[in-house]
């Protein structure tokens, strides 16, 4: 039995109890809402896809796509990643790899593997970037262009690729991911089916063991290790049970940086990728929402449930902690930069508040809850039995959400293949003991670092195992407006002066 | 925390624990069902594929479950569809004949009574298996809001009823959700002469209705008909008073089927004040331009618009006005980086024009004179 709390503390305790419980209930209602929407939509979509697979080959009427990937210190994974991109089944596309000032042999490996030659590219500088040191084309596959530039972050590298891109659609990917050959065909489909579509995101799967023995084999199946399997469950929850639920309401808050297709004119109009945030994917998604809502034109950011991309996830606790700290900080940056989205459409009325209250504020609330229950136990104003019941409820709901996600995967694409993997079931229970707490602590640290504007060490998130852009080493936090944009470039021969060629800019006509 | 509240939580724990148990059982059951179905589908597909491709004479026993029927019909549609990559071994006609022998048309007709996914499967199967018994249902489904169902109905109608071309093309004009690739694949399955004539009529109707987007969309499918019909269709809308997007789409369409005589039209529009019209005119000149067009294209490499400069430079290289054989790419890169230009480039004063030419020459070196695939679109431009 619990002890009676003396006034006025009884009011405080009651208020905290009500707040925490309301938070818990509303949070789970949101989860339930998106899971129900996904459960209704996903099996139907999958069935329809199987019933109407479409032409086996892409046709020349498909719009050409520029694939842009940023690479920073990616010597281990860059070659298979570029190979998987060059093997895409699509009639017209180019691959632009931007080497963002790597300190390892990324550029040398690319040069050797793909026989790079200097190529006098003339960029249409739509978005300013750091100095471009050189541009190269592959002799073995001319659709591959490599840009070598001074380090500036993933957003800056993507902007450099954007400037060089030739086509109206841009697919932004990651250098540590591998892609299904049908990636572009599937990602372009929503753009063709609905002319209002300005961006398309997709499910991302965790890279499995498939490619361990044969580097050319796709990394299918479940990954090794409990830590990676915890992340498999997280990815399933995040993509199938959450994003799939928000997408029909045009309320997607993030098009993942590992697999996102955008209309180039919209990216340029939005000012390109921002370079002063830790990562760029959520920020550009929210900026496009903001831009399109300001223009008051109908638009759509679509989502395809098929996992076109497999990415490598952190395989150590340290790298996972760094990654999640960065994610949390990026989330804080985005919701403050784009606070004007609040209340605008379904995105502003539900998805954005959900993001703030149940993603950004979740770690502080969890911390508050833990402190409250420890105090309650210490001072005896909440019985041990009540605490056990509450804890059981939390655990059961967490397991329930994971089970729903696994079930959604099974009734759709069965991404991790084969019979139900015993270790995945074990992970489903074990992730609640230690793993989730680690993620909360990292989230709290990220929010704290954002609050005090603490710069992260360069390379702090540049973990080769990070699912987010590995090139996203971070410079000191510098709040400021999005990068300015120009619609026309000075001639490349004039830019040459800025690119270290030594030729004076004054020798050439001024920019038009 | 009141006792009533704790009691409520106890009930919640019991209820949700029950849900977890049910879900866990469902996960195991679905997992086993998936495994069984994977085996069954592999077996079904192997047996039916062998029969449809003529490797065995007799059809397998008739499929029994809904999923079996769907899997067999989807396999049949895959083996008979156009355009395909490598053609199936005995050819589409043989597969279709085998399907008819196995009475797959009855299997497909049975699916017409199912939900919209069943109907999609049925229409795709019946489109090849023939018979117009489902025509009335298809006409009803043609205006279904669902993209896949309406498109499948349209494909079925096109293949079984030649009179359906006009209404289908009107839907193509009105339904941007029918992706251009799918529409092109659908039109490629019927007589190109009929498609050409049908497109010309549909474009006329679209122009008469003042449907700019529809006209642009239809012009994009010109290559699905005969070249003569495509030229005729483009010629009908090449009127200086027409919408500039329509003009550009017509010029883009014309570029694919142009004859040397069409260069005169392109020259006219190459001087248009709107950059996207000039760009489209350059495509025609690149395809059929003559010696006299080199001066015009030469003047366009100093155009204020970036893409006009680039495309005219590419056209100059493709037409042989600028040598792509020399200097080597490394020298081009050096010019781009600031070294004094030589050869053809030495005569170019404008740095912007030189940039465009340098890149076009390098492109030709890396990719051949065909250069990069040009943008084809059946809708309004998405980027200038």
PDB file of N, CA and C in Angstrom, chain A residues 104-171:
ATOM      1  N   UNK A 104      40.761   9.486 -46.417  1.00  0.00           N
ATOM      2  CA  UNK A 104      41.269   8.146 -46.720  1.00  0.00           C
ATOM      3  C   UNK A 104      41.406   7.985 -48.238  1.00  0.00           C
ATOM      4  N   UNK A 105      41.399   6.752 -48.709  1.00  0.00           N
ATOM      5  CA  UNK A 105      41.672   6.503 -50.136  1.00  0.00           C
ATOM      6  C   UNK A 105      40.391   6.415 -50.976  1.00  0.00           C
ATOM      7  N   UNK A 106      39.313   7.050 -50.533  1.00  0.00           N
ATOM      8  CA  UNK A 106      38.042   6.961 -51.279  1.00  0.00           C
ATOM      9  C   UNK A 106      38.226   7.351 -52.740  1.00  0.00           C
ATOM     10  N   UNK A 107      38.828   8.515 -52.963  1.00  0.00           N
ATOM     11  CA  UNK A 107      38.974   9.015 -54.333  1.00  0.00           C
ATOM     12  C   UNK A 107      39.902   8.114 -55.155  1.00  0.00           C
ATOM     13  N   UNK A 108      40.992   7.696 -54.544  1.00  0.00           N
ATOM     14  CA  UNK A 108      41.956   6.854 -55.256  1.00  0.00           C
ATOM     15  C   UNK A 108      41.310   5.519 -55.660  1.00  0.00           C
ATOM     16  N   UNK A 109      40.506   4.970 -54.738  1.00  0.00           N
ATOM     17  CA  UNK A 109      39.825   3.707 -55.054  1.00  0.00           C
ATOM     18  C   UNK A 109      38.868   3.885 -56.219  1.00  0.00           C
ATOM     19  N   UNK A 110      38.130   4.973 -56.186  1.00  0.00           N
ATOM     20  CA  UNK A 110      37.189   5.240 -57.280  1.00  0.00           C
ATOM     21  C   UNK A 110      37.947   5.399 -58.594  1.00  0.00           C
ATOM     22  N   UNK A 111      39.061   6.149 -58.536  1.00  0.00           N
ATOM     23  CA  UNK A 111      39.841   6.409 -59.749  1.00  0.00           C
ATOM     24  C   UNK A 111      40.372   5.107 -60.335  1.00  0.00           C
ATOM     25  N   UNK A 112      40.825   4.201 -59.443  1.00  0.00           N
ATOM     26  CA  UNK A 112      41.410   2.958 -59.920  1.00  0.00           C
ATOM     27  C   UNK A 112      40.330   2.003 -60.437  1.00  0.00           C
ATOM     28  N   UNK A 113      39.276   1.908 -59.672  1.00  0.00           N
ATOM     29  CA  UNK A 113      38.227   0.935 -59.997  1.00  0.00           C
ATOM     30  C   UNK A 113      37.437   1.312 -61.246  1.00  0.00           C
ATOM     31  N   UNK A 114      37.199   2.626 -61.435  1.00  0.00           N
ATOM     32  CA  UNK A 114      36.331   3.048 -62.542  1.00  0.00           C
ATOM     33  C   UNK A 114      37.083   3.846 -63.613  1.00  0.00           C
ATOM     34  N   UNK A 115      38.399   3.823 -63.548  1.00  0.00           N
ATOM     35  CA  UNK A 115      39.252   4.491 -64.538  1.00  0.00           C
ATOM     36  C   UNK A 115      38.798   5.930 -64.794  1.00  0.00           C
ATOM     37  N   UNK A 116      38.962   6.735 -63.770  1.00  0.00           N
ATOM     38  CA  UNK A 116      38.511   8.125 -63.876  1.00  0.00           C
ATOM     39  C   UNK A 116      39.498   8.960 -64.679  1.00  0.00           C
ATOM     40  N   UNK A 117      38.924   9.862 -65.459  1.00  0.00           N
ATOM     41  CA  UNK A 117      39.720  10.816 -66.248  1.00  0.00           C
ATOM     42  C   UNK A 117      39.227  12.214 -65.915  1.00  0.00           C
ATOM     43  N   UNK A 118      40.079  13.221 -65.975  1.00  0.00           N
ATOM     44  CA  UNK A 118      39.588  14.585 -65.728  1.00  0.00           C
ATOM     45  C   UNK A 118      38.483  14.924 -66.732  1.00  0.00           C
ATOM     46  N   UNK A 119      37.495  15.622 -66.259  1.00  0.00           N
ATOM     47  CA  UNK A 119      36.345  15.955 -67.098  1.00  0.00           C
ATOM     48  C   UNK A 119      35.981  17.421 -66.851  1.00  0.00           C
ATOM     49  N   UNK A 120      35.976  18.233 -67.898  1.00  0.00           N
ATOM     50  CA  UNK A 120      35.740  19.668 -67.693  1.00  0.00           C
ATOM     51  C   UNK A 120      34.260  19.996 -67.529  1.00  0.00           C
ATOM     52  N   UNK A 121      33.707  19.615 -66.421  1.00  0.00           N
ATOM     53  CA  UNK A 121      32.281  19.851 -66.201  1.00  0.00           C
ATOM     54  C   UNK A 121      32.011  21.335 -65.994  1.00  0.00           C
ATOM     55  N   UNK A 122      30.891  21.765 -66.526  1.00  0.00           N
ATOM     56  CA  UNK A 122      30.489  23.165 -66.323  1.00  0.00           C
ATOM     57  C   UNK A 122      29.272  23.152 -65.417  1.00  0.00           C
ATOM     58  N   UNK A 123      29.455  23.472 -64.159  1.00  0.00           N
ATOM     59  CA  UNK A 123      28.306  23.394 -63.262  1.00  0.00           C
ATOM     60  C   UNK A 123      27.350  24.557 -63.476  1.00  0.00           C
ATOM     61  N   UNK A 124      26.080  24.265 -63.343  1.00  0.00           N
ATOM     62  CA  UNK A 124      25.106  25.347 -63.295  1.00  0.00           C
ATOM     63  C   UNK A 124      24.919  25.625 -61.818  1.00  0.00           C
ATOM     64  N   UNK A 125      25.652  26.589 -61.301  1.00  0.00           N
ATOM     65  CA  UNK A 125      25.697  26.771 -59.854  1.00  0.00           C
ATOM     66  C   UNK A 125      24.360  27.310 -59.368  1.00  0.00           C
ATOM     67  N   UNK A 126      23.513  26.404 -58.947  1.00  0.00           N
ATOM     68  CA  UNK A 126      22.225  26.798 -58.395  1.00  0.00           C
ATOM     69  C   UNK A 126      22.354  27.069 -56.901  1.00  0.00           C
ATOM     70  N   UNK A 127      23.281  26.375 -56.280  1.00  0.00           N
ATOM     71  CA  UNK A 127      23.489  26.514 -54.840  1.00  0.00           C
ATOM     72  C   UNK A 127      24.993  26.608 -54.583  1.00  0.00           C
ATOM     73  N   UNK A 128      25.426  27.621 -53.857  1.00  0.00           N
ATOM     74  CA  UNK A 128      26.871  27.739 -53.592  1.00  0.00           C
ATOM     75  C   UNK A 128      27.373  26.585 -52.727  1.00  0.00           C
ATOM     76  N   UNK A 129      28.617  26.204 -52.979  1.00  0.00           N
ATOM     77  CA  UNK A 129      29.222  25.124 -52.179  1.00  0.00           C
ATOM     78  C   UNK A 129      30.668  25.503 -51.869  1.00  0.00           C
ATOM     79  N   UNK A 130      31.332  24.649 -51.115  1.00  0.00           N
ATOM     80  CA  UNK A 130      32.760  24.868 -50.908  1.00  0.00           C
ATOM     81  C   UNK A 130      33.503  24.565 -52.214  1.00  0.00           C
ATOM     82  N   UNK A 131      34.773  24.878 -52.228  1.00  0.00           N
ATOM     83  CA  UNK A 131      35.573  24.782 -53.452  1.00  0.00           C
ATOM     84  C   UNK A 131      35.566  23.370 -54.058  1.00  0.00           C
ATOM     85  N   UNK A 132      35.294  23.330 -55.350  1.00  0.00           N
ATOM     86  CA  UNK A 132      35.375  22.058 -56.074  1.00  0.00           C
ATOM     87  C   UNK A 132      36.783  21.938 -56.642  1.00  0.00           C
ATOM     88  N   UNK A 133      37.490  20.845 -56.268  1.00  0.00           N
ATOM     89  CA  UNK A 133      38.893  20.721 -56.688  1.00  0.00           C
ATOM     90  C   UNK A 133      39.031  20.082 -58.057  1.00  0.00           C
ATOM     91  N   UNK A 134      38.086  19.253 -58.413  1.00  0.00           N
ATOM     92  CA  UNK A 134      38.188  18.604 -59.725  1.00  0.00           C
ATOM     93  C   UNK A 134      36.967  17.763 -60.029  1.00  0.00           C
ATOM     94  N   UNK A 135      36.763  17.525 -61.312  1.00  0.00           N
ATOM     95  CA  UNK A 135      35.641  16.687 -61.744  1.00  0.00           C
ATOM     96  C   UNK A 135      36.187  15.614 -62.672  1.00  0.00           C
ATOM     97  N   UNK A 136      35.682  14.409 -62.538  1.00  0.00           N
ATOM     98  CA  UNK A 136      36.198  13.270 -63.299  1.00  0.00           C
ATOM     99  C   UNK A 136      35.047  12.461 -63.871  1.00  0.00           C
ATOM    100  N   UNK A 137      35.322  11.806 -64.991  1.00  0.00           N
ATOM    101  CA  UNK A 137      34.336  10.879 -65.560  1.00  0.00           C
ATOM    102  C   UNK A 137      34.998   9.520 -65.701  1.00  0.00           C
ATOM    103  N   UNK A 138      34.177   8.500 -65.685  1.00  0.00           N
ATOM    104  CA  UNK A 138      34.699   7.144 -65.787  1.00  0.00           C
ATOM    105  C   UNK A 138      34.822   6.719 -67.241  1.00  0.00           C
ATOM    106  N   UNK A 139      35.936   6.103 -67.556  1.00  0.00           N
ATOM    107  CA  UNK A 139      36.101   5.568 -68.910  1.00  0.00           C
ATOM    108  C   UNK A 139      35.355   4.242 -69.061  1.00  0.00           C
ATOM    109  N   UNK A 140      35.210   3.519 -67.941  1.00  0.00           N
ATOM    110  CA  UNK A 140      34.516   2.233 -68.021  1.00  0.00           C
ATOM    111  C   UNK A 140      33.005   2.414 -68.041  1.00  0.00           C
ATOM    112  N   UNK A 141      32.504   3.433 -67.392  1.00  0.00           N
ATOM    113  CA  UNK A 141      31.066   3.701 -67.386  1.00  0.00           C
ATOM    114  C   UNK A 141      30.861   5.213 -67.408  1.00  0.00           C
ATOM    115  N   UNK A 142      30.656   5.782 -68.603  1.00  0.00           N
ATOM    116  CA  UNK A 142      30.601   7.249 -68.703  1.00  0.00           C
ATOM    117  C   UNK A 142      29.449   7.883 -67.943  1.00  0.00           C
ATOM    118  N   UNK A 143      28.502   7.073 -67.469  1.00  0.00           N
ATOM    119  CA  UNK A 143      27.432   7.710 -66.696  1.00  0.00           C
ATOM    120  C   UNK A 143      27.881   8.030 -65.271  1.00  0.00           C
ATOM    121  N   UNK A 144      29.120   7.665 -64.937  1.00  0.00           N
ATOM    122  CA  UNK A 144      29.637   7.987 -63.601  1.00  0.00           C
ATOM    123  C   UNK A 144      30.503   9.240 -63.641  1.00  0.00           C
ATOM    124  N   UNK A 145      30.128  10.228 -62.850  1.00  0.00           N
ATOM    125  CA  UNK A 145      30.927  11.443 -62.680  1.00  0.00           C
ATOM    126  C   UNK A 145      31.353  11.511 -61.215  1.00  0.00           C
ATOM    127  N   UNK A 146      32.592  11.854 -60.979  1.00  0.00           N
ATOM    128  CA  UNK A 146      33.072  11.994 -59.601  1.00  0.00           C
ATOM    129  C   UNK A 146      33.531  13.435 -59.396  1.00  0.00           C
ATOM    130  N   UNK A 147      33.030  14.031 -58.334  1.00  0.00           N
ATOM    131  CA  UNK A 147      33.407  15.401 -58.000  1.00  0.00           C
ATOM    132  C   UNK A 147      34.285  15.337 -56.759  1.00  0.00           C
ATOM    133  N   UNK A 148      35.405  16.008 -56.815  1.00  0.00           N
ATOM    134  CA  UNK A 148      36.283  16.058 -55.645  1.00  0.00           C
ATOM    135  C   UNK A 148      36.231  17.475 -55.102  1.00  0.00           C
ATOM    136  N   UNK A 149      35.811  17.620 -53.866  1.00  0.00           N
ATOM    137  CA  UNK A 149      35.665  18.968 -53.313  1.00  0.00           C
ATOM    138  C   UNK A 149      36.202  19.052 -51.894  1.00  0.00           C
ATOM    139  N   UNK A 150      36.356  20.289 -51.468  1.00  0.00           N
ATOM    140  CA  UNK A 150      36.801  20.535 -50.104  1.00  0.00           C
ATOM    141  C   UNK A 150      35.654  20.179 -49.160  1.00  0.00           C
ATOM    142  N   UNK A 151      36.036  19.570 -48.048  1.00  0.00           N
ATOM    143  CA  UNK A 151      35.068  19.124 -47.070  1.00  0.00           C
ATOM    144  C   UNK A 151      34.067  20.205 -46.664  1.00  0.00           C
ATOM    145  N   UNK A 152      32.785  19.853 -46.709  1.00  0.00           N
ATOM    146  CA  UNK A 152      31.774  20.842 -46.327  1.00  0.00           C
ATOM    147  C   UNK A 152      30.529  20.233 -45.723  1.00  0.00           C
ATOM    148  N   UNK A 153      30.523  18.932 -45.503  1.00  0.00           N
ATOM    149  CA  UNK A 153      29.348  18.280 -44.934  1.00  0.00           C
ATOM    150  C   UNK A 153      28.508  17.643 -46.026  1.00  0.00           C
ATOM    151  N   UNK A 154      27.597  16.755 -45.607  1.00  0.00           N
ATOM    152  CA  UNK A 154      26.838  16.016 -46.614  1.00  0.00           C
ATOM    153  C   UNK A 154      25.929  16.928 -47.432  1.00  0.00           C
ATOM    154  N   UNK A 155      25.300  17.891 -46.743  1.00  0.00           N
ATOM    155  CA  UNK A 155      24.417  18.808 -47.465  1.00  0.00           C
ATOM    156  C   UNK A 155      25.175  19.562 -48.543  1.00  0.00           C
ATOM    157  N   UNK A 156      26.365  20.032 -48.197  1.00  0.00           N
ATOM    158  CA  UNK A 156      27.197  20.781 -49.135  1.00  0.00           C
ATOM    159  C   UNK A 156      27.610  19.890 -50.312  1.00  0.00           C
ATOM    160  N   UNK A 157      27.941  18.640 -50.004  1.00  0.00           N
ATOM    161  CA  UNK A 157      28.346  17.708 -51.065  1.00  0.00           C
ATOM    162  C   UNK A 157      27.169  17.434 -52.002  1.00  0.00           C
ATOM    163  N   UNK A 158      25.990  17.259 -51.424  1.00  0.00           N
ATOM    164  CA  UNK A 158      24.818  17.016 -52.271  1.00  0.00           C
ATOM    165  C   UNK A 158      24.525  18.247 -53.140  1.00  0.00           C
ATOM    166  N   UNK A 159      24.759  19.429 -52.572  1.00  0.00           N
ATOM    167  CA  UNK A 159      24.560  20.647 -53.370  1.00  0.00           C
ATOM    168  C   UNK A 159      25.520  20.682 -54.555  1.00  0.00           C
ATOM    169  N   UNK A 160      26.757  20.237 -54.326  1.00  0.00           N
ATOM    170  CA  UNK A 160      27.732  20.194 -55.430  1.00  0.00           C
ATOM    171  C   UNK A 160      27.246  19.238 -56.512  1.00  0.00           C
ATOM    172  N   UNK A 161      26.678  18.114 -56.093  1.00  0.00           N
ATOM    173  CA  UNK A 161      26.128  17.165 -57.059  1.00  0.00           C
ATOM    174  C   UNK A 161      24.920  17.746 -57.780  1.00  0.00           C
ATOM    175  N   UNK A 162      24.120  18.481 -57.032  1.00  0.00           N
ATOM    176  CA  UNK A 162      22.927  19.133 -57.610  1.00  0.00           C
ATOM    177  C   UNK A 162      23.343  20.103 -58.716  1.00  0.00           C
ATOM    178  N   UNK A 163      24.403  20.858 -58.464  1.00  0.00           N
ATOM    179  CA  UNK A 163      24.871  21.827 -59.455  1.00  0.00           C
ATOM    180  C   UNK A 163      25.318  21.149 -60.754  1.00  0.00           C
ATOM    181  N   UNK A 164      25.866  19.954 -60.618  1.00  0.00           N
ATOM    182  CA  UNK A 164      26.366  19.261 -61.814  1.00  0.00           C
ATOM    183  C   UNK A 164      25.320  18.375 -62.479  1.00  0.00           C
ATOM    184  N   UNK A 165      24.202  18.166 -61.784  1.00  0.00           N
ATOM    185  CA  UNK A 165      23.211  17.210 -62.305  1.00  0.00           C
ATOM    186  C   UNK A 165      22.561  17.754 -63.567  1.00  0.00           C
ATOM    187  N   UNK A 166      22.214  16.829 -64.474  1.00  0.00           N
ATOM    188  CA  UNK A 166      21.651  17.240 -65.758  1.00  0.00           C
ATOM    189  C   UNK A 166      20.158  17.028 -65.838  1.00  0.00           C
ATOM    190  N   UNK A 167      19.610  16.258 -64.944  1.00  0.00           N
ATOM    191  CA  UNK A 167      18.247  15.794 -65.159  1.00  0.00           C
ATOM    192  C   UNK A 167      17.258  16.397 -64.161  1.00  0.00           C
ATOM    193  N   UNK A 168      15.969  16.326 -64.489  1.00  0.00           N
ATOM    194  CA  UNK A 168      14.974  17.020 -63.664  1.00  0.00           C
ATOM    195  C   UNK A 168      14.635  16.329 -62.356  1.00  0.00           C
ATOM    196  N   UNK A 169      15.051  15.066 -62.213  1.00  0.00           N
ATOM    197  CA  UNK A 169      14.809  14.367 -60.951  1.00  0.00           C
ATOM    198  C   UNK A 169      16.150  14.005 -60.335  1.00  0.00           C
ATOM    199  N   UNK A 170      16.240  14.193 -59.029  1.00  0.00           N
ATOM    200  CA  UNK A 170      17.502  13.895 -58.339  1.00  0.00           C
ATOM    201  C   UNK A 170      17.239  12.844 -57.266  1.00  0.00           C
ATOM    202  N   UNK A 171      18.011  11.762 -57.318  1.00  0.00           N
ATOM    203  CA  UNK A 171      17.915  10.734 -56.285  1.00  0.00           C
ATOM    204  C   UNK A 171      19.131  10.883 -55.376  1.00  0.00           C
TER     205      UNK A 171
END
